Amino acid sequence: MPGIALDTKHDESRQGEAFAPKKAVTNPFTKKFYIESYGCAMNFADSEVIASILQKENFEITTQFEEADMIFINTCSIREKAETTVRKRLTEFRQMKKHNPGLLVGVLGCMAERLKSKFLEEEKLVDIVVGPDAYRSLPSLIEEAESGQKGVNVLLSREETYGDISPIRLNSNGVTAFVSIMRGCNNMCSFCVVPFTRGRERSRDAESVVRECTDLFEQGFREVTLLGQNVDSYQWVKNSDNLIISFANLLEKVAQISPLLRVRFSTSHPKDITDEVLFTMKKYDNICKYIHLPVQSGSSKILQMMNRTYTREWYISKVNRIREILPGCGLSTDSISGFCGETEEDHKETLSLFEYCEYDLAYMYFYSERPGTLAERRFKDDVPLEVKKRRLQEIVALHRIHSLKSMERDLDKTFKVLIEGNSRKSDEHWAGRTDHNKVVVFPKTGDLNKGDYVDVLIEECTAGTLIGRVK
Ligand code: SAM
Ligand code: SF4
Ligand code: F3S
């Protein structure tokens, strides 16, 4: 069990989703590609960019890997388990290649970047290896691979944002969409592989972000989630008038597209989140009052070793500020148990911080040492696996109490819910989310559709779902 997440929306351990095209165009002469994605929302958003690049070259997407001429896996390296899962999947695709020698198999994303050409040597039957900043070269690498060469491009860029590419919305509910606003990360959290797999941080042209969100709204989408590893450090300079656009400015511009467009964002960094962002959230009803603020550990000693550049006290002051400016704001977090040198005392500090914050949602993991990171070079991974797992379980158990409490607080209250589609369990029920990002399920009544807002009275709840009826 690598980590436990009690929700799927921002879960970077999402595994192996194949994308379904909205409209299937079939032409027997066109080459078909299949893409399976792992990892965080940014990786899933990247797969939509990749699909757009390939469709422009007249390749056709398929959801059936059995009928594909090319299979791509967009991979994640965040924890060892993520890589093991991909390797297993590759073994299956390799088997297929034995029966279909013309089939091309490509590894994309963070694992491609981390392992580079080693991938071609180790995993003999991979034909294409492409890192996160090199997707534009995919069509030419496919050509190279078709002519029997190995297609590799793992160059990282300081500029690439794919800002001009309109992602193809795949596997989409037609209501909610991810929009990348930046790439890479300049922080050097000692446990984290992302700065190595995704390179330096760069912000996307604000005008292209607003354009993409406006297009989505015009197509009927009603919620956008602005994505970056550290959205608070977003900064884009408009050269024509030397204007600096901060994250708060961008948030405001997107919120102004329409009051009917909900705006979310992820991830905020405790060291960088500003009052300006909080006041912008307060100013606009359509900016969802929900913040994902990963803490990682409640111990200042561990936070320092993690190079998070804040202390426990700083984090608490940020949570207090959020609650002061935005009373009732939803709050979620990420935590890592059993980082190098973590004592029972440090672990207790994480538990007491969870107690203080009472998160609505948490993604909880145990530490997985990643090759090449600062922690791997500097510290000993000295907490035994069973201790890491036991500490993780203690955090999970405590968080369960808080998340249930948070759901129970909503009983007998009415919330504006954005309908995202049928509930997973029955097409007689709608499923949607509240402003605070809680899933709500309720029986279908009257003339409602996906993408509508509706007031729902909450009558029951489980740890993950609110159950109600239209008011
Ligand atoms: N940029 C975000 C931030 O600063 O919090 C999150 C990035 S990472 C994709 C998502 C989460 O994975 C992290 O917040 C952390 O809890 C977890 N994570 C990252 N590296 C890890 C590791 N080596 N072992 C276990 N969990 C890890
Ligand atoms: Fe990794 Fe830290 Fe960057 Fe988040 S902020 S992606 S944890 S280095
Ligand atoms: Fe995301 Fe995994 Fe890469 S979490 S940034 S896909 S290492």
Coordinates of C-alpha atoms and ligand atoms in Angstrom, one line a residue:
M1 CA 0.0 0.0 0.0
P2 CA 2.0 3.0 -1.2
G3 CA -0.3 5.7 0.1
I4 CA -3.9 6.3 0.9
A5 CA -6.0 8.9 -0.7
L6 CA -9.6 9.3 0.3
D7 CA -10.6 11.1 -2.9
T8 CA -9.5 10.7 -6.5
K9 CA -9.6 14.2 -7.9
H10 CA -6.1 15.3 -7.2
D11 CA -4.7 11.9 -6.5
E12 CA -1.4 11.5 -8.2
S13 CA -1.6 7.8 -7.7
R14 CA -4.4 7.5 -10.3
Q15 CA -3.5 4.5 -12.3
G16 CA -3.7 3.5 -15.8
E17 CA -6.7 5.3 -17.2
A18 CA -7.1 4.9 -20.9
F19 CA -8.7 7.9 -22.6
A20 CA -11.9 7.7 -24.4
P21 CA -12.3 10.0 -27.3
K22 CA -15.5 12.1 -27.4
K23 CA -16.2 11.4 -31.0
A24 CA -14.7 8.3 -32.6
V25 CA -13.8 9.0 -36.2
T26 CA -13.0 5.8 -38.1
N27 CA -10.9 5.5 -41.1
P28 CA -9.3 2.1 -41.9
F29 CA -6.2 3.7 -43.3
T30 CA -5.3 5.9 -40.4
K31 CA -2.8 4.7 -37.8
K32 CA -4.4 4.3 -34.4
F33 CA -2.8 5.2 -31.0
Y34 CA -3.8 4.2 -27.6
I35 CA -2.7 6.2 -24.5
E36 CA -2.8 5.1 -20.9
S37 CA -2.0 7.7 -18.2
Y38 CA -0.6 7.4 -14.6
G39 CA 0.2 9.9 -12.0
C40 CA -1.0 13.4 -11.2
A41 CA -3.5 15.7 -12.9
M42 CA -0.8 17.4 -14.8
N43 CA 0.2 14.1 -16.4
F44 CA -3.4 13.5 -17.4
A45 CA -3.6 17.1 -18.8
D46 CA -0.4 16.3 -20.7
S47 CA -2.0 13.3 -22.3
E48 CA -4.6 15.6 -23.7
V49 CA -1.9 17.8 -25.3
I50 CA -0.2 14.7 -26.7
A51 CA -3.5 13.5 -28.2
S52 CA -3.9 16.9 -29.8
I53 CA -0.4 16.8 -31.3
L54 CA -1.0 13.3 -32.7
Q55 CA -4.4 14.1 -34.1
K56 CA -3.0 17.0 -35.9
E57 CA -0.8 14.6 -37.7
N58 CA -3.8 12.5 -38.6
F59 CA -3.3 9.7 -36.1
E60 CA -6.5 8.5 -34.6
I61 CA -7.1 7.8 -31.0
T62 CA -8.5 4.5 -29.8
T63 CA -9.6 3.2 -26.4
Q64 CA -8.9 -0.4 -27.4
F65 CA -5.2 -1.2 -27.1
E66 CA -5.7 -4.4 -29.1
E67 CA -6.5 -2.4 -32.2
A68 CA -3.7 0.2 -31.8
D69 CA -0.7 0.6 -34.0
M70 CA 1.0 2.6 -31.3
I71 CA 0.7 2.2 -27.5
F72 CA 1.8 5.0 -25.3
I73 CA 2.1 5.0 -21.5
N74 CA 2.3 8.4 -19.8
T75 CA 4.2 7.5 -16.7
C76 CA 4.8 8.7 -13.1
S77 CA 8.0 8.3 -11.0
I78 CA 6.8 9.9 -7.7
R79 CA 7.0 6.7 -5.7
E80 CA 8.6 3.3 -6.4
K81 CA 5.1 1.7 -6.6
A82 CA 4.1 4.0 -9.4
E83 CA 7.1 2.8 -11.5
T84 CA 6.5 -0.9 -10.6
T85 CA 2.9 -0.6 -11.9
V86 CA 4.2 0.8 -15.2
R87 CA 6.8 -1.9 -15.6
K88 CA 4.2 -4.6 -15.1
R89 CA 2.0 -3.0 -17.7
L90 CA 4.9 -2.7 -20.1
T91 CA 5.5 -6.4 -19.8
E92 CA 2.0 -7.1 -20.9
F93 CA 2.4 -4.8 -24.0
R94 CA 5.7 -6.5 -24.7
Q95 CA 3.9 -9.8 -25.0
M96 CA 1.6 -8.2 -27.6
K97 CA 4.5 -7.0 -29.5
K98 CA 5.8 -10.5 -30.0
H99 CA 2.6 -11.3 -31.9
N100 CA 2.5 -8.0 -33.7
P101 CA 6.1 -6.9 -34.5
G102 CA 4.8 -3.7 -36.2
L103 CA 3.3 -2.4 -32.9
L104 CA 5.2 0.6 -31.5
V105 CA 5.4 1.0 -27.7
G106 CA 6.3 4.3 -26.3
V107 CA 7.1 5.5 -22.7
L108 CA 6.2 9.1 -22.1
G109 CA 6.3 11.4 -19.1
C110 CA 8.2 11.4 -15.8
M111 CA 9.6 7.9 -15.8
A112 CA 10.9 8.4 -19.4
E113 CA 12.7 11.5 -18.2
R114 CA 14.1 9.8 -15.2
L115 CA 15.4 6.7 -16.9
K116 CA 16.1 8.2 -20.3
S117 CA 17.8 5.9 -22.8
K118 CA 18.3 3.3 -20.0
F119 CA 14.7 2.5 -20.7
L120 CA 15.6 1.3 -24.2
E121 CA 18.4 -0.8 -22.9
E122 CA 16.6 -2.3 -19.9
E123 CA 13.2 -2.7 -21.5
K124 CA 14.3 -4.0 -24.9
L125 CA 10.9 -3.8 -26.5
V126 CA 10.2 -0.1 -26.0
D127 CA 10.6 1.8 -29.2
I128 CA 10.0 5.4 -28.1
V129 CA 11.0 7.3 -25.0
V130 CA 9.8 10.9 -24.7
G131 CA 10.1 13.3 -21.7
P132 CA 7.5 15.8 -20.6
D133 CA 9.0 18.8 -22.6
A134 CA 9.5 16.9 -25.9
Y135 CA 6.0 15.9 -26.9
R136 CA 6.1 18.1 -30.0
S137 CA 8.7 15.8 -31.4
L138 CA 6.6 12.7 -31.0
P139 CA 5.4 12.6 -34.7
S140 CA 9.0 12.6 -35.9
L141 CA 10.1 10.1 -33.3
I142 CA 7.3 7.8 -34.5
E143 CA 8.6 8.1 -38.0
E144 CA 12.1 7.2 -36.8
A145 CA 10.8 4.3 -34.8
E146 CA 8.9 3.1 -37.9
S147 CA 12.1 3.1 -39.8
G148 CA 13.7 0.8 -37.2
Q149 CA 15.6 3.4 -35.2
K150 CA 14.9 4.1 -31.5
G151 CA 13.0 7.4 -31.0
V152 CA 14.3 9.2 -27.9
N153 CA 13.9 12.8 -26.8
V154 CA 14.2 13.6 -23.2
L155 CA 15.4 17.2 -23.5
L156 CA 14.0 19.5 -20.8
S157 CA 13.2 23.0 -21.8
R158 CA 13.1 26.3 -20.0
E159 CA 10.4 27.7 -22.2
E160 CA 8.0 24.9 -23.3
T161 CA 4.5 25.4 -21.9
Y162 CA 2.4 23.9 -24.9
G163 CA 0.4 27.2 -24.4
D164 CA -0.6 27.3 -28.1
I165 CA -1.9 23.7 -28.2
S166 CA -5.6 23.1 -27.6
P167 CA -5.8 19.9 -25.7
I168 CA -8.2 17.3 -26.9
R169 CA -10.6 16.6 -24.0
L170 CA -10.5 12.9 -23.6
N171 CA -12.4 10.8 -21.1
S172 CA -14.2 14.0 -20.3
N173 CA -17.5 14.5 -18.6
G174 CA -18.0 17.7 -20.6
V175 CA -18.4 19.7 -17.4
T176 CA -15.0 19.8 -15.6
A177 CA -11.5 20.3 -17.1
F178 CA -7.9 20.6 -16.1
V179 CA -5.9 23.6 -17.4
S180 CA -2.1 23.6 -16.9
I181 CA -0.9 27.1 -16.1
M182 CA 2.7 26.3 -15.5
R183 CA 5.3 23.4 -15.8
G184 CA 8.2 22.2 -13.8
C185 CA 9.2 23.1 -10.2
N186 CA 11.9 25.3 -8.8
N187 CA 11.6 23.9 -5.3
M188 CA 13.9 21.3 -4.2
C189 CA 12.0 19.3 -1.6
S190 CA 14.5 16.7 -0.7
F191 CA 12.2 13.7 -1.2
C192 CA 10.8 14.7 -4.5
V193 CA 11.7 13.6 -8.0
V194 CA 9.6 16.2 -9.8
P195 CA 12.3 18.9 -10.3
F196 CA 14.4 16.2 -12.1
T197 CA 11.6 14.8 -14.2
R198 CA 9.8 18.1 -15.1
G199 CA 12.7 20.6 -15.0
R200 CA 12.7 24.3 -14.2
E201 CA 9.5 26.1 -13.4
R202 CA 7.9 28.2 -16.2
S203 CA 4.6 30.0 -16.4
R204 CA 2.3 29.8 -19.3
D205 CA 1.1 32.9 -21.2
A206 CA -1.9 34.2 -19.1
E207 CA -3.7 35.2 -22.3
S208 CA -3.6 31.6 -23.6
V209 CA -4.9 30.3 -20.2
V210 CA -7.8 32.7 -20.3
R211 CA -8.5 31.8 -23.9
E212 CA -8.5 28.1 -23.2
C213 CA -10.9 28.6 -20.2
T214 CA -13.2 30.8 -22.2
D215 CA -13.3 28.2 -25.0
L216 CA -14.1 25.5 -22.5
F217 CA -16.9 27.6 -21.0
E218 CA -18.3 28.2 -24.5
Q219 CA -18.3 24.5 -25.2
G220 CA -20.4 24.0 -22.1
F221 CA -17.8 23.2 -19.5
R222 CA -18.6 24.7 -16.1
E223 CA -15.5 24.1 -14.0
V224 CA -11.8 24.5 -14.6
T225 CA -9.0 23.5 -12.3
L226 CA -5.8 25.5 -12.8
L227 CA -2.8 23.2 -12.4
G228 CA 0.8 23.7 -11.3
Q229 CA 3.1 22.1 -8.8
N230 CA 3.2 25.5 -7.0
V231 CA 0.5 27.7 -8.4
D232 CA 1.4 30.6 -6.0
S233 CA 4.7 31.2 -7.8
Y234 CA 2.9 31.6 -11.2
Q235 CA 4.3 34.8 -12.8
W236 CA 3.9 35.9 -16.4
V237 CA 5.2 39.1 -17.8
K238 CA 3.2 40.6 -20.6
N239 CA 6.0 42.0 -22.8
S240 CA 3.9 44.5 -24.7
D241 CA 3.2 46.6 -21.6
N242 CA 5.6 45.1 -19.1
L243 CA 2.7 44.0 -16.9
I244 CA 3.4 41.3 -14.3
I245 CA 0.6 38.8 -13.9
S246 CA 0.6 37.0 -10.6
F247 CA -1.4 33.9 -9.7
A248 CA -4.0 36.1 -8.0
N249 CA -4.3 38.3 -11.1
L250 CA -4.7 35.1 -13.3
L251 CA -7.3 33.7 -10.9
E252 CA -9.3 36.9 -11.2
K253 CA -9.1 36.9 -15.0
V254 CA -10.4 33.4 -15.2
A255 CA -13.1 34.0 -12.6
Q256 CA -14.3 37.0 -14.6
I257 CA -15.0 34.8 -17.7
S258 CA -18.5 34.0 -16.3
P259 CA -20.0 33.7 -12.8
L260 CA -21.3 30.3 -14.1
L261 CA -17.7 29.0 -14.5
R262 CA -16.4 27.5 -11.3
V263 CA -12.6 27.9 -10.8
R264 CA -10.4 25.6 -8.7
F265 CA -6.7 25.3 -8.5
S266 CA -4.0 23.0 -7.3
T267 CA -1.4 22.9 -5.7
S268 CA -0.7 25.7 -3.2
H269 CA 2.6 25.8 -1.4
P270 CA 2.5 26.8 2.3
K271 CA 5.6 29.0 1.8
D272 CA 4.1 31.0 -1.1
I273 CA 0.3 31.2 -0.7
T274 CA -0.5 34.9 -0.3
D275 CA -3.3 37.0 1.2
E276 CA -3.8 38.4 -2.2
V277 CA -4.9 35.0 -3.5
L278 CA -7.2 34.5 -0.4
F279 CA -8.8 37.9 -0.9
T280 CA -9.3 37.2 -4.6
M281 CA -11.0 33.9 -3.6
K282 CA -13.3 35.9 -1.2
K283 CA -14.2 38.4 -3.9
Y284 CA -15.5 35.9 -6.4
D285 CA -18.3 33.5 -5.6
N286 CA -17.3 31.3 -8.4
I287 CA -13.8 30.6 -7.1
C288 CA -14.3 27.5 -5.0
K289 CA -13.5 27.9 -1.4
Y290 CA -11.2 24.9 -1.2
I291 CA -7.5 24.8 -0.8
H292 CA -5.1 21.9 -1.1
L293 CA -2.2 22.8 1.2
P294 CA 0.3 19.9 1.5
V295 CA 2.0 19.9 4.8
Q296 CA 4.1 16.7 4.4
S297 CA 5.1 16.6 8.1
G298 CA 4.1 18.3 11.4
S299 CA 7.6 18.3 12.7
S300 CA 9.7 21.4 12.0
K301 CA 12.9 19.2 12.2
I302 CA 11.6 16.9 9.4
L303 CA 10.3 19.8 7.4
Q304 CA 13.7 21.3 7.4
M305 CA 15.3 18.0 6.3
M306 CA 12.6 17.9 3.6
N307 CA 13.7 21.3 2.5
R308 CA 10.1 22.6 2.6
T309 CA 11.3 26.0 3.8
Y310 CA 8.6 26.5 6.4
T311 CA 8.1 25.4 9.9
R312 CA 5.1 23.9 11.7
E313 CA 4.3 27.3 13.2
W314 CA 4.4 29.0 9.7
Y315 CA 2.1 26.3 8.3
I316 CA -0.4 26.8 11.3
S317 CA -0.3 30.5 10.7
K318 CA -1.3 30.0 7.1
V319 CA -4.1 27.7 8.0
N320 CA -5.3 30.3 10.5
R321 CA -5.1 33.0 7.9
I322 CA -7.2 30.9 5.4
R323 CA -9.8 30.4 8.1
E324 CA -9.8 34.0 9.1
I325 CA -10.3 35.4 5.5
L326 CA -12.4 32.5 4.2
P327 CA -14.4 31.0 7.1
G328 CA -15.5 27.4 6.3
C329 CA -13.0 27.1 3.5
G330 CA -12.4 23.4 2.6
L331 CA -8.8 22.3 3.4
S332 CA -6.9 19.2 2.2
T333 CA -3.3 18.1 2.5
D334 CA -0.6 15.6 1.6
S335 CA 1.6 13.8 4.2
I336 CA 4.6 11.5 4.1
S337 CA 5.2 9.1 7.0
G338 CA 8.5 7.7 7.9
F339 CA 10.8 10.2 6.2
C340 CA 14.5 9.8 7.0
G341 CA 15.2 10.3 10.7
E342 CA 11.6 10.6 11.7
T343 CA 11.2 9.6 15.4
E344 CA 8.0 8.7 17.2
E345 CA 8.1 12.3 18.6
D346 CA 8.1 13.7 15.0
H347 CA 5.3 11.4 14.0
K348 CA 3.3 12.5 17.0
E349 CA 3.7 16.1 15.8
T350 CA 2.2 15.2 12.5
L351 CA -0.7 13.6 14.3
S352 CA -1.2 16.7 16.4
L353 CA -1.0 18.9 13.4
F354 CA -3.7 16.8 11.7
E355 CA -5.7 17.2 14.9
Y356 CA -5.3 20.9 14.7
C357 CA -6.2 21.3 11.0
E358 CA -9.0 18.7 10.9
Y359 CA -8.6 18.3 7.1
D360 CA -11.6 17.6 5.0
L361 CA -9.5 15.5 2.7
A362 CA -5.9 14.1 2.8
Y363 CA -3.6 12.1 0.6
M364 CA -1.4 10.2 2.9
Y365 CA 1.7 8.2 1.8
F366 CA 4.7 6.5 3.3
Y367 CA 8.1 7.7 2.3
S368 CA 9.6 6.0 -0.9
E369 CA 13.2 6.9 -1.5
R370 CA 13.7 8.1 -5.1
P371 CA 17.1 7.8 -6.8
G372 CA 18.9 11.0 -7.4
T373 CA 16.9 13.1 -5.0
L374 CA 18.6 15.3 -2.3
A375 CA 17.3 13.0 0.4
E376 CA 18.7 9.9 -1.3
R377 CA 22.1 11.6 -1.5
R378 CA 22.1 13.1 2.0
F379 CA 20.1 11.0 4.4
K380 CA 19.7 7.4 5.3
D381 CA 16.2 5.9 4.6
D382 CA 16.3 4.5 8.2
V383 CA 12.7 4.1 9.2
P384 CA 11.8 0.4 8.8
L385 CA 8.9 -0.3 6.3
E386 CA 6.6 -1.7 8.9
V387 CA 7.1 1.4 11.1
K388 CA 6.4 3.6 8.1
K389 CA 3.2 1.7 7.4
R390 CA 2.1 1.7 11.0
R391 CA 2.6 5.5 11.2
L392 CA 0.7 5.9 8.0
Q393 CA -2.2 3.8 9.3
E394 CA -2.3 6.0 12.5
I395 CA -2.6 9.1 10.4
V396 CA -5.2 7.6 8.2
A397 CA -7.3 6.5 11.2
L398 CA -7.2 10.0 12.7
H399 CA -8.0 11.6 9.4
R400 CA -11.0 9.3 8.9
I401 CA -12.5 10.7 12.1
H402 CA -12.0 14.3 10.8
S403 CA -13.3 13.6 7.3
L404 CA -16.4 11.9 8.6
K405 CA -16.9 14.9 11.0
S406 CA -16.5 17.2 8.1
M407 CA -19.2 15.3 6.1
E408 CA -21.5 15.2 9.1
R409 CA -21.3 19.0 9.5
D410 CA -23.0 19.3 6.2
L411 CA -26.1 17.3 7.2
D412 CA -29.4 19.2 7.0
K413 CA -27.6 22.0 5.0
T414 CA -28.3 23.0 1.4
F415 CA -25.4 23.3 -1.1
K416 CA -25.2 24.5 -4.6
V417 CA -24.0 21.4 -6.6
L418 CA -22.6 21.4 -10.1
I419 CA -23.9 18.3 -11.8
E420 CA -21.1 16.3 -13.4
G421 CA -23.0 13.2 -14.6
N422 CA -24.6 10.0 -13.5
S423 CA -23.7 8.6 -10.1
R424 CA -21.2 5.7 -10.4
K425 CA -23.7 3.3 -8.9
S426 CA -27.0 4.3 -10.6
D427 CA -28.2 6.3 -13.6
E428 CA -31.2 7.2 -11.6
H429 CA -29.0 9.5 -9.5
W430 CA -26.9 12.5 -10.4
A431 CA -23.4 13.1 -9.0
G432 CA -21.8 16.5 -8.6
R433 CA -19.6 18.5 -6.3
T434 CA -20.1 21.3 -3.8
D435 CA -18.0 24.4 -3.8
H436 CA -15.9 22.6 -1.0
N437 CA -15.2 19.8 -3.4
K438 CA -17.4 17.2 -1.7
V439 CA -19.1 14.6 -3.9
V440 CA -22.9 14.8 -3.7
V441 CA -25.3 12.1 -5.0
F442 CA -29.0 12.7 -5.3
P443 CA -32.0 11.2 -7.2
K444 CA -32.8 12.7 -10.6
T445 CA -35.9 14.9 -10.7
G446 CA -37.4 17.3 -13.1
D447 CA -35.6 18.8 -16.0
L448 CA -31.9 18.8 -15.0
N449 CA -28.8 18.2 -17.1
K450 CA -25.1 17.7 -16.7
G451 CA -23.5 21.1 -16.2
D452 CA -26.5 22.6 -14.3
Y453 CA -26.3 24.0 -10.8
V454 CA -28.8 22.8 -8.4
D455 CA -29.5 23.3 -4.7
V456 CA -29.4 20.0 -2.8
L457 CA -30.4 19.4 0.8
I458 CA -28.0 16.9 2.4
E459 CA -29.8 14.1 4.3
E460 CA -27.2 11.4 4.8
C461 CA -23.5 10.9 4.4
T462 CA -20.7 8.4 4.2
A463 CA -17.0 9.2 4.7
G464 CA -16.6 10.1 1.0
T465 CA -20.1 11.1 -0.2
L466 CA -23.0 13.4 0.7
I467 CA -26.4 12.1 -0.1
G468 CA -29.4 14.4 -0.6
R469 CA -32.3 15.6 -2.6
V470 CA -33.1 18.5 -4.8
K471 CA -34.5 21.4 -2.8
Ligands
SAM1 N1 3.8 20.1 -5.6 C1 3.1 19.6 -4.6 C2 3.6 20.0 -3.2 O1 4.6 20.7 -3.1 O2 3.1 19.6 -2.2 C3 2.9 18.1 -4.6 C4 3.7 17.3 -5.6 S1 3.8 15.6 -5.5 C5 3.3 15.3 -7.2 C6 2.4 15.0 -4.6 C7 2.7 14.4 -3.3 O3 3.4 13.2 -3.4 C8 3.5 15.3 -2.4 O4 2.8 16.3 -1.8 C9 4.0 14.2 -1.4 O5 3.1 14.1 -0.3 C10 4.0 12.9 -2.2 N2 5.4 12.5 -2.5 C11 6.3 13.1 -3.2 N3 7.5 12.5 -3.2 C12 7.3 11.4 -2.4 C13 8.1 10.3 -2.0 N4 9.4 10.2 -2.4 N5 7.6 9.4 -1.1 C14 6.3 9.5 -0.8 N6 5.5 10.4 -1.1 C15 5.9 11.4 -2.0
SF4_2 FE1 8.0 18.2 -5.4 FE2 8.3 20.1 -3.6 FE3 8.1 20.8 -6.2 FE4 6.0 19.8 -4.9 S1 7.0 21.8 -4.4 S2 6.7 19.2 -6.9 S3 6.9 18.4 -3.5 S4 9.8 19.7 -5.3
F3S3 FE1 3.1 14.0 -11.6 FE2 4.2 11.7 -11.1 FE3 5.4 13.3 -12.7 S1 3.1 13.0 -9.7 S2 4.8 15.4 -12.1 S3 3.5 12.3 -13.0 S4 6.4 12.1 -11.1

